[in-house]
Amino acid sequence: MEIISFIGIVAALVLIILGSIRGYSLILLSTVAALLVAATGGVGVFDNYANVYMGGVANMVLALFPIFLGGQMFGKMLEMSGLPMAVASGVFRKLGPSSAVAAVYLATLAMSVGGIDVFVIIFTMYPLAAAFFKAAGISRSLIPACVLGGAVAMQALPGMPINNIVLPANAFGTTPMAGFWMAIVGFIIVGGGNLWYLHHAGKKYIARGEGFIPREGDKDDVDLNTEGLPNPFLLLIPMGIVVVLLNVIHWPAWAALFTGCVVLAIMFWKRYEGFHKIVNTLAEGAKNSQSVIQTAAICGLASVVGSVPGYNLLLSLLEKASFGSPYIMLFVCIAVIAGFTGSATGGLAFVLDNFTDKLVAMGGNPEALTRIANISQITFDSLPHNSAIVLTLSYCGVTHKEGYKHLFVVTVVTTTLATIANIIMAHLGVI
């Protein structure tokens, strides 16, 4: 029965992979996969689905929804404040067309650190990037990597109010600042490595004479005049308050983000045009937070996996494949599941729900485990079927063939190297 159950788990994961690649709903895939795991596990299929699966979904919604809601509302308030364009325009005006690659990358990094949603960044950055890349004679195929490379680098920083660090901190009983030196090294590798690679890739395009080919709708020039936009340094006020509340006063992440929304409302009351517009902005952010259900559905599957006989065999095999290291095991588990689902948060939550106690029992330091969990989830989640990859390439008018090679380097290679470095540091006790 244990072997049959294990085969059922593997089959369920394969179903998730193939279905994700084809673009099927993760909610539907997770439901079918949960029924398959329950049926092959010899447990009551109907009771298991109604109690274990739905219980897992409900628990994860309870844990995740407040921060999803806070993050989406905070991001929407930032978008409506005009700060994203102010930051991007300020960086572009300072660096100029001759530093097109660095301008796009650093502007994206600055906006990401400021808490602005990656999808908002894509829409804000593209017209500016297109104009600068055309002036510099660099192929548009590098734009997606410049944008997502900066967004990924932000996630390696310590103390950020994002679920990718809040979740493992809660699971291992630490804080978002856990593994501070590991985070700094990880950020240097990802942030510095991405900038170095993108800079040299841009120089190669210029040397080969592969200039920018405009798409329909691209403008020859972009107005970088910041008149009417807020001072970009004002971004430091709401973001600084959120970070202090999260890491110094130790408020829950959702409470810090809610407070950030209030601060933005006060700062930009006139720009938001009063109470009614603010309520509509918050409502739009709240609507976007419903994406939490997809992540929760994956976690419901994790609950079913943990309840069947094949789970023990899975644990045993993973422990052997990881040479008995809780840090390697954590990395392998998160990278594989995140790669399967194309979801960093989904892979992270699945593993935390199933393996947290085992990893600690294997001798893992909770702070080191927190940081490795954080960095591991931004490795193989960025395979070609990842939604952010697909959207960014599509919006920038770049095919997978043209642009994914660069995205692979800045979202998979550098993050994997940073994870390996963090694992070595954890074994050496440098946390």
CSV table of C-alpha atoms in Angstrom, one decimal:
chain,number,residue,atom,x,y,z
A,1,MET,CA,0.0,0.0,0.0
A,2,GLU,CA,2.9,2.4,0.8
A,3,ILE,CA,4.3,1.9,-2.7
A,4,ILE,CA,0.9,2.3,-4.4
A,5,SER,CA,0.4,5.5,-2.4
A,6,PHE,CA,3.8,6.8,-3.3
A,7,ILE,CA,3.0,6.2,-7.0
A,8,GLY,CA,-0.2,8.1,-6.5
A,9,ILE,CA,1.7,11.1,-5.1
A,10,VAL,CA,4.1,11.1,-8.0
A,11,ALA,CA,1.2,10.8,-10.5
A,12,ALA,CA,-0.6,13.7,-8.8
A,13,LEU,CA,2.6,15.9,-9.1
A,14,VAL,CA,3.0,15.0,-12.8
A,15,LEU,CA,-0.7,16.0,-13.3
A,16,ILE,CA,0.1,19.3,-11.7
A,17,ILE,CA,3.1,19.8,-14.0
A,18,LEU,CA,1.5,18.9,-17.3
A,19,GLY,CA,-1.7,20.8,-16.4
A,20,SER,CA,0.2,23.9,-15.4
A,21,ILE,CA,2.3,23.9,-18.6
A,22,ARG,CA,-1.0,23.7,-20.6
A,23,GLY,CA,-2.4,26.6,-18.7
A,24,TYR,CA,-5.2,24.7,-16.8
A,25,SER,CA,-6.5,26.1,-13.5
A,26,LEU,CA,-4.4,25.2,-10.5
A,27,ILE,CA,-7.6,25.0,-8.5
A,28,LEU,CA,-9.1,22.3,-10.7
A,29,LEU,CA,-5.7,20.5,-11.0
A,30,SER,CA,-5.2,20.5,-7.3
A,31,THR,CA,-8.7,19.1,-6.7
A,32,VAL,CA,-8.2,16.2,-9.1
A,33,ALA,CA,-4.7,15.6,-7.8
A,34,ALA,CA,-6.0,15.5,-4.2
A,35,LEU,CA,-8.7,12.9,-5.1
A,36,LEU,CA,-6.0,10.8,-6.8
A,37,VAL,CA,-3.7,10.9,-3.8
A,38,ALA,CA,-6.6,10.0,-1.5
A,39,ALA,CA,-7.8,7.1,-3.7
A,40,THR,CA,-4.3,5.5,-4.1
A,41,GLY,CA,-3.5,6.1,-0.4
A,42,GLY,CA,-6.2,3.8,0.8
A,43,VAL,CA,-8.0,6.5,2.8
A,44,GLY,CA,-11.6,7.5,2.6
A,45,VAL,CA,-11.8,9.5,-0.6
A,46,PHE,CA,-14.9,11.5,0.2
A,47,ASP,CA,-14.1,12.2,3.8
A,48,ASN,CA,-10.4,13.0,2.9
A,49,TYR,CA,-11.5,15.5,0.3
A,50,ALA,CA,-14.2,17.1,2.5
A,51,ASN,CA,-12.1,17.3,5.7
A,52,VAL,CA,-8.3,17.0,4.9
A,53,TYR,CA,-8.2,18.7,1.5
A,54,MET,CA,-10.7,21.5,2.2
A,55,GLY,CA,-9.3,21.9,5.7
A,56,GLY,CA,-5.9,22.5,4.3
A,57,VAL,CA,-7.3,25.0,1.8
A,58,ALA,CA,-9.2,26.8,4.6
A,59,ASN,CA,-6.1,26.9,6.9
A,60,MET,CA,-4.0,28.4,4.2
A,61,VAL,CA,-6.5,31.0,3.2
A,62,LEU,CA,-6.7,31.9,6.9
A,63,ALA,CA,-2.9,32.3,7.0
A,64,LEU,CA,-2.3,33.9,3.6
A,65,PHE,CA,-5.3,36.0,2.8
A,66,PRO,CA,-4.5,38.9,5.1
A,67,ILE,CA,-1.1,39.4,3.6
A,68,PHE,CA,-2.3,38.9,0.1
A,69,LEU,CA,-5.0,41.5,0.7
A,70,GLY,CA,-2.6,44.0,2.4
A,71,GLY,CA,0.0,43.5,-0.3
A,72,GLN,CA,-2.4,44.0,-3.2
A,73,MET,CA,-4.1,47.1,-1.6
A,74,PHE,CA,-0.7,48.6,-0.8
A,75,GLY,CA,0.6,48.0,-4.3
A,76,LYS,CA,-2.6,49.5,-5.8
A,77,MET,CA,-2.3,52.6,-3.6
A,78,LEU,CA,1.3,53.0,-4.7
A,79,GLU,CA,0.3,52.7,-8.3
A,80,MET,CA,-2.4,55.4,-8.1
A,81,SER,CA,0.0,57.7,-6.2
A,82,GLY,CA,2.2,58.2,-9.3
A,83,LEU,CA,5.3,57.0,-7.4
A,84,PRO,CA,6.1,54.1,-9.8
A,85,MET,CA,6.5,56.5,-12.8
A,86,ALA,CA,8.2,59.1,-10.6
A,87,VAL,CA,10.9,56.5,-9.5
A,88,ALA,CA,11.3,55.2,-13.0
A,89,SER,CA,11.6,58.6,-14.6
A,90,GLY,CA,14.0,59.8,-12.0
A,91,VAL,CA,16.4,56.9,-12.5
A,92,PHE,CA,16.2,57.2,-16.3
A,93,ARG,CA,16.8,60.9,-16.3
A,94,LYS,CA,19.8,60.4,-14.0
A,95,LEU,CA,21.5,57.6,-15.9
A,96,GLY,CA,20.5,58.5,-19.5
A,97,PRO,CA,20.2,56.4,-22.7
A,98,SER,CA,23.9,55.4,-22.6
A,99,SER,CA,23.2,53.3,-19.5
A,100,ALA,CA,19.9,51.9,-20.7
A,101,VAL,CA,20.3,48.4,-19.2
A,102,ALA,CA,21.4,49.7,-15.8
A,103,ALA,CA,18.5,52.3,-15.9
A,104,VAL,CA,15.8,49.7,-16.5
A,105,TYR,CA,17.3,47.2,-14.0
A,106,LEU,CA,17.9,49.7,-11.2
A,107,ALA,CA,14.5,51.4,-11.7
A,108,THR,CA,12.8,48.0,-11.4
A,109,LEU,CA,14.8,47.1,-8.3
A,110,ALA,CA,14.0,50.4,-6.7
A,111,MET,CA,10.2,50.0,-7.4
A,112,SER,CA,10.3,46.3,-6.2
A,113,VAL,CA,12.0,47.3,-2.9
A,114,GLY,CA,9.3,50.0,-2.6
A,115,GLY,CA,6.6,47.3,-2.6
A,116,ILE,CA,5.2,47.9,-6.1
A,117,ASP,CA,3.7,44.9,-7.7
A,118,VAL,CA,5.7,43.3,-10.5
A,119,PHE,CA,2.8,43.5,-12.9
A,120,VAL,CA,2.5,47.2,-12.3
A,121,ILE,CA,6.3,47.5,-12.9
A,122,ILE,CA,6.1,45.8,-16.2
A,123,PHE,CA,3.4,48.2,-17.5
A,124,THR,CA,5.2,51.2,-16.1
A,125,MET,CA,8.7,50.2,-17.3
A,126,TYR,CA,8.1,49.0,-20.9
A,127,PRO,CA,7.6,52.4,-22.7
A,128,LEU,CA,10.6,53.9,-20.9
A,129,ALA,CA,12.7,50.8,-21.6
A,130,ALA,CA,11.7,50.7,-25.2
A,131,ALA,CA,12.7,54.3,-25.8
A,132,PHE,CA,16.1,53.9,-24.1
A,133,PHE,CA,16.9,50.6,-25.7
A,134,LYS,CA,16.2,52.1,-29.1
A,135,ALA,CA,18.4,55.0,-28.4
A,136,ALA,CA,21.2,52.7,-27.2
A,137,GLY,CA,20.8,50.2,-30.1
A,138,ILE,CA,20.0,47.2,-27.8
A,139,SER,CA,17.6,44.4,-28.8
A,140,ARG,CA,14.2,44.5,-27.1
A,141,SER,CA,14.8,40.8,-26.2
A,142,LEU,CA,16.7,42.0,-23.1
A,143,ILE,CA,13.9,44.1,-21.7
A,144,PRO,CA,12.0,41.2,-19.9
A,145,ALA,CA,15.2,40.1,-18.1
A,146,CYS,CA,16.0,43.6,-17.0
A,147,VAL,CA,12.5,44.0,-15.5
A,148,LEU,CA,12.2,40.6,-13.8
A,149,GLY,CA,15.8,40.4,-12.9
A,150,GLY,CA,15.4,43.4,-10.6
A,151,ALA,CA,12.1,42.1,-9.2
A,152,VAL,CA,13.7,38.8,-8.3
A,153,ALA,CA,16.7,40.4,-6.7
A,154,MET,CA,14.5,42.3,-4.2
A,155,GLN,CA,13.1,39.0,-2.9
A,156,ALA,CA,16.5,38.0,-1.6
A,157,LEU,CA,16.7,41.0,0.8
A,158,PRO,CA,16.0,40.6,4.5
A,159,GLY,CA,13.0,42.0,6.3
A,160,MET,CA,10.8,42.6,3.3
A,161,PRO,CA,7.0,42.5,3.8
A,162,ILE,CA,6.3,39.8,1.3
A,163,ASN,CA,4.7,36.4,1.8
A,164,ASN,CA,7.8,34.6,0.4
A,165,ILE,CA,9.7,35.5,3.6
A,166,VAL,CA,6.8,35.9,6.0
A,167,LEU,CA,5.5,32.4,5.4
A,168,PRO,CA,8.8,30.6,6.3
A,169,ALA,CA,9.4,32.9,9.2
A,170,ASN,CA,6.0,32.0,10.6
A,171,ALA,CA,6.5,28.3,9.9
A,172,PHE,CA,9.9,28.1,11.6
A,173,GLY,CA,9.1,30.6,14.5
A,174,THR,CA,11.6,33.3,13.4
A,175,THR,CA,11.3,36.8,11.8
A,176,PRO,CA,11.6,38.2,8.3
A,177,MET,CA,15.2,39.3,9.3
A,178,ALA,CA,16.2,35.8,10.1
A,179,GLY,CA,19.5,34.7,8.4
A,180,PHE,CA,20.5,38.3,7.9
A,181,TRP,CA,24.1,37.6,6.6
A,182,MET,CA,22.8,34.8,4.4
A,183,ALA,CA,20.3,37.3,2.9
A,184,ILE,CA,23.0,39.9,2.2
A,185,VAL,CA,25.2,37.3,0.5
A,186,GLY,CA,22.2,36.1,-1.5
A,187,PHE,CA,21.3,39.6,-2.6
A,188,ILE,CA,24.9,40.4,-3.7
A,189,ILE,CA,24.9,37.2,-5.8
A,190,VAL,CA,21.5,37.8,-7.3
A,191,GLY,CA,21.4,41.5,-7.5
A,192,GLY,CA,25.0,42.0,-8.5
A,193,GLY,CA,25.2,39.0,-10.7
A,194,ASN,CA,22.1,40.0,-12.6
A,195,LEU,CA,23.3,43.5,-13.2
A,196,TRP,CA,26.7,42.2,-14.4
A,197,TYR,CA,25.1,39.7,-16.8
A,198,LEU,CA,22.6,42.2,-18.2
A,199,HIS,CA,25.3,44.8,-18.8
A,200,HIS,CA,27.5,42.5,-20.7
A,201,ALA,CA,24.5,41.1,-22.7
A,202,GLY,CA,23.6,44.6,-23.7
A,203,LYS,CA,27.2,45.3,-24.8
A,204,LYS,CA,27.1,42.2,-27.0
A,205,TYR,CA,23.9,43.3,-28.7
A,206,ILE,CA,25.5,46.7,-29.5
A,207,ALA,CA,28.7,45.1,-30.8
A,208,ARG,CA,26.7,42.8,-33.1
A,209,GLY,CA,24.6,45.7,-34.3
A,210,GLU,CA,21.4,44.1,-33.2
A,211,GLY,CA,19.4,47.2,-32.8
A,212,PHE,CA,15.9,47.7,-31.4
A,213,ILE,CA,13.0,46.8,-33.7
A,214,PRO,CA,10.0,48.7,-32.6
A,215,ARG,CA,6.6,47.0,-32.3
A,216,GLU,CA,3.4,48.7,-33.3
A,217,GLY,CA,2.5,51.4,-30.8
A,218,ASP,CA,6.1,52.1,-29.6
A,219,LYS,CA,7.0,55.8,-29.4
A,220,ASP,CA,10.3,57.2,-30.7
A,221,ASP,CA,10.6,59.3,-27.5
A,222,VAL,CA,9.2,59.2,-24.1
A,223,ASP,CA,8.5,62.2,-21.9
A,224,LEU,CA,10.6,61.9,-18.8
A,225,ASN,CA,9.3,65.1,-17.4
A,226,THR,CA,8.4,64.5,-13.7
A,227,GLU,CA,6.3,67.6,-13.5
A,228,GLY,CA,3.0,66.7,-11.8
A,229,LEU,CA,4.5,63.5,-10.3
A,230,PRO,CA,5.4,63.2,-6.7
A,231,ASN,CA,9.0,63.3,-5.5
A,232,PRO,CA,10.3,59.7,-5.9
A,233,PHE,CA,12.0,59.9,-2.5
A,234,LEU,CA,8.6,60.0,-0.9
A,235,LEU,CA,8.4,56.3,-1.6
A,236,LEU,CA,10.8,55.9,1.4
A,237,ILE,CA,8.1,57.1,3.8
A,238,PRO,CA,5.3,54.5,3.4
A,239,MET,CA,7.8,51.7,2.7
A,240,GLY,CA,10.0,52.7,5.7
A,241,ILE,CA,7.0,52.7,8.0
A,242,VAL,CA,6.0,49.2,6.8
A,243,VAL,CA,9.5,47.8,7.2
A,244,VAL,CA,9.9,49.3,10.7
A,245,LEU,CA,6.5,48.0,11.9
A,246,LEU,CA,7.3,44.6,10.5
A,247,ASN,CA,10.9,44.2,11.7
A,248,VAL,CA,11.3,46.5,14.7
A,249,ILE,CA,7.9,46.6,16.3
A,250,HIS,CA,7.1,43.1,15.1
A,251,TRP,CA,3.6,43.7,13.8
A,252,PRO,CA,2.1,41.1,11.6
A,253,ALA,CA,2.9,41.7,7.9
A,254,TRP,CA,-0.8,42.4,7.0
A,255,ALA,CA,-1.1,45.0,9.8
A,256,ALA,CA,2.1,46.8,8.6
A,257,LEU,CA,0.8,46.8,5.0
A,258,PHE,CA,-2.7,48.1,6.1
A,259,THR,CA,-0.9,50.9,7.9
A,260,GLY,CA,1.1,51.7,4.8
A,261,CYS,CA,-2.2,52.1,2.9
A,262,VAL,CA,-3.4,54.6,5.5
A,263,VAL,CA,-0.1,56.5,5.3
A,264,LEU,CA,-0.4,56.7,1.5
A,265,ALA,CA,-4.0,57.9,1.7
A,266,ILE,CA,-2.9,60.7,4.0
A,267,MET,CA,0.1,61.6,1.9
A,268,PHE,CA,-1.7,61.7,-1.4
A,269,TRP,CA,-5.2,62.6,-0.4
A,270,LYS,CA,-5.5,65.3,-3.1
A,271,ARG,CA,-4.0,63.1,-5.8
A,272,TYR,CA,-6.4,60.3,-5.0
A,273,GLU,CA,-9.2,62.9,-5.3
A,274,GLY,CA,-10.7,62.2,-1.9
A,275,PHE,CA,-12.4,59.4,0.0
A,276,HIS,CA,-14.4,57.9,-2.8
A,277,LYS,CA,-11.4,57.3,-5.1
A,278,ILE,CA,-9.4,55.9,-2.3
A,279,VAL,CA,-12.2,53.3,-1.5
A,280,ASN,CA,-12.3,52.3,-5.2
A,281,THR,CA,-8.6,51.9,-5.3
A,282,LEU,CA,-8.6,49.7,-2.2
A,283,ALA,CA,-11.5,47.7,-3.6
A,284,GLU,CA,-9.6,47.0,-6.8
A,285,GLY,CA,-6.6,45.8,-4.8
A,286,ALA,CA,-8.9,43.7,-2.7
A,287,LYS,CA,-10.3,42.1,-5.8
A,288,ASN,CA,-6.8,41.1,-7.0
A,289,SER,CA,-6.1,39.4,-3.7
A,290,GLN,CA,-8.5,36.6,-4.6
A,291,SER,CA,-5.5,34.9,-6.3
A,292,VAL,CA,-4.8,33.5,-2.9
A,293,ILE,CA,-7.2,30.7,-3.6
A,294,GLN,CA,-4.9,29.2,-6.2
A,295,THR,CA,-2.0,29.0,-3.7
A,296,ALA,CA,-4.3,27.7,-1.0
A,297,ALA,CA,-5.5,24.9,-3.4
A,298,ILE,CA,-1.9,23.7,-3.7
A,299,CYS,CA,-1.6,23.7,0.0
A,300,GLY,CA,-4.8,21.6,0.3
A,301,LEU,CA,-3.1,19.0,-1.8
A,302,ALA,CA,-0.1,19.1,0.5
A,303,SER,CA,-2.4,18.3,3.4
A,304,VAL,CA,-3.7,15.2,1.6
A,305,VAL,CA,-0.2,14.1,0.7
A,306,GLY,CA,0.8,14.3,4.4
A,307,SER,CA,-2.1,12.0,5.4
A,308,VAL,CA,-1.4,9.0,3.2
A,309,PRO,CA,1.1,6.1,3.6
A,310,GLY,CA,3.3,7.1,0.7
A,311,TYR,CA,4.3,10.3,2.5
A,312,ASN,CA,6.7,8.4,4.7
A,313,LEU,CA,8.4,6.8,1.7
A,314,LEU,CA,8.6,10.2,0.0
A,315,LEU,CA,10.3,11.6,3.1
A,316,SER,CA,12.8,8.7,3.3
A,317,LEU,CA,13.8,9.1,-0.4
A,318,LEU,CA,14.1,12.9,-0.1
A,319,GLU,CA,16.3,12.5,3.0
A,320,LYS,CA,18.6,10.1,1.2
A,321,ALA,CA,18.8,12.3,-1.9
A,322,SER,CA,19.7,15.2,0.3
A,323,PHE,CA,22.6,13.3,2.0
A,324,GLY,CA,20.9,13.9,5.3
A,325,SER,CA,21.1,17.7,5.1
A,326,PRO,CA,17.9,19.5,6.0
A,327,TYR,CA,19.1,22.5,4.0
A,328,ILE,CA,19.7,20.6,0.8
A,329,MET,CA,16.4,18.7,1.3
A,330,LEU,CA,14.5,22.0,1.8
A,331,PHE,CA,16.1,23.5,-1.4
A,332,VAL,CA,15.3,20.4,-3.5
A,333,CYS,CA,11.7,20.1,-2.3
A,334,ILE,CA,10.8,23.8,-2.8
A,335,ALA,CA,12.7,24.1,-6.2
A,336,VAL,CA,11.0,20.9,-7.6
A,337,ILE,CA,7.5,21.8,-6.4
A,338,ALA,CA,7.8,25.4,-7.4
A,339,GLY,CA,9.1,24.3,-10.8
A,340,PHE,CA,6.2,21.9,-11.2
A,341,THR,CA,3.5,24.4,-10.5
A,342,GLY,CA,5.2,27.5,-11.9
A,343,SER,CA,4.4,29.1,-8.5
A,344,ALA,CA,7.0,30.3,-6.0
A,345,THR,CA,4.4,30.7,-3.2
A,346,GLY,CA,2.6,27.5,-4.1
A,347,GLY,CA,5.8,25.5,-3.9
A,348,LEU,CA,6.9,27.2,-0.7
A,349,ALA,CA,3.6,26.7,1.0
A,350,PHE,CA,3.4,23.0,0.0
A,351,VAL,CA,6.8,22.2,1.4
A,352,LEU,CA,6.3,24.2,4.6
A,353,ASP,CA,3.0,22.4,5.2
A,354,ASN,CA,4.6,19.0,4.8
A,355,PHE,CA,8.2,19.1,5.9
A,356,THR,CA,8.7,21.8,8.5
A,357,ASP,CA,8.8,19.4,11.5
A,358,LYS,CA,11.0,16.9,9.7
A,359,LEU,CA,13.6,19.6,8.7
A,360,VAL,CA,13.9,20.8,12.3
A,361,ALA,CA,14.1,17.2,13.6
A,362,MET,CA,17.0,16.7,11.1
A,363,GLY,CA,19.0,19.4,12.9
A,364,GLY,CA,18.2,22.4,10.8
A,365,ASN,CA,18.7,25.8,12.3
A,366,PRO,CA,15.3,27.6,12.1
A,367,GLU,CA,16.9,30.9,11.0
A,368,ALA,CA,19.0,29.2,8.3
A,369,LEU,CA,15.9,27.2,7.2
A,370,THR,CA,13.9,30.4,7.0
A,371,ARG,CA,16.4,32.1,4.7
A,372,ILE,CA,17.0,29.0,2.5
A,373,ALA,CA,13.2,28.6,2.1
A,374,ASN,CA,13.0,32.2,1.0
A,375,ILE,CA,15.7,32.0,-1.6
A,376,SER,CA,14.8,28.5,-2.8
A,377,GLN,CA,11.4,29.5,-3.9
A,378,ILE,CA,12.8,32.0,-6.5
A,379,THR,CA,14.9,29.4,-8.3
A,380,PHE,CA,12.9,26.9,-10.5
A,381,ASP,CA,9.6,28.7,-10.2
A,382,SER,CA,10.7,30.8,-13.2
A,383,LEU,CA,10.5,28.0,-15.8
A,384,PRO,CA,8.9,28.9,-19.2
A,385,HIS,CA,5.3,28.3,-18.0
A,386,ASN,CA,5.5,30.7,-15.1
A,387,SER,CA,2.7,33.3,-15.4
A,388,ALA,CA,5.0,36.3,-14.8
A,389,ILE,CA,7.4,35.0,-17.4
A,390,VAL,CA,4.6,34.5,-20.0
A,391,LEU,CA,3.0,37.9,-19.3
A,392,THR,CA,6.3,39.9,-19.3
A,393,LEU,CA,7.5,38.3,-22.6
A,394,SER,CA,4.1,38.8,-24.2
A,395,TYR,CA,3.7,42.5,-23.1
A,396,CYS,CA,7.2,43.3,-24.2
A,397,GLY,CA,6.6,41.7,-27.7
A,398,VAL,CA,9.4,39.2,-27.1
A,399,THR,CA,9.1,35.4,-27.9
A,400,HIS,CA,10.4,32.7,-25.5
A,401,LYS,CA,13.0,31.9,-28.1
A,402,GLU,CA,14.3,35.4,-28.1
A,403,GLY,CA,14.1,36.4,-24.4
A,404,TYR,CA,13.9,33.3,-22.2
A,405,LYS,CA,17.7,32.6,-22.3
A,406,HIS,CA,18.3,35.9,-20.5
A,407,LEU,CA,15.4,35.3,-18.1
A,408,PHE,CA,16.8,31.9,-17.3
A,409,VAL,CA,20.1,33.4,-16.2
A,410,VAL,CA,18.6,36.2,-14.0
A,411,THR,CA,15.8,34.2,-12.5
A,412,VAL,CA,17.1,30.6,-12.3
A,413,VAL,CA,21.0,30.6,-12.5
A,414,THR,CA,21.9,33.4,-10.1
A,415,THR,CA,19.2,32.5,-7.6
A,416,THR,CA,20.4,28.9,-7.6
A,417,LEU,CA,23.9,30.0,-7.0
A,418,ALA,CA,22.7,32.2,-4.2
A,419,THR,CA,20.9,29.2,-2.7
A,420,ILE,CA,24.0,27.0,-2.9
A,421,ALA,CA,26.0,29.8,-1.2
A,422,ASN,CA,23.4,30.0,1.6
A,423,ILE,CA,23.4,26.3,2.1
A,424,ILE,CA,27.2,26.3,2.5
A,425,MET,CA,26.9,29.2,5.0
A,426,ALA,CA,24.2,27.3,7.0
A,427,HIS,CA,26.5,24.3,7.3
A,428,LEU,CA,29.3,26.5,8.4
A,429,GLY,CA,27.1,28.3,10.9
A,430,VAL,CA,27.5,31.7,9.3
A,431,ILE,CA,23.9,32.9,9.5
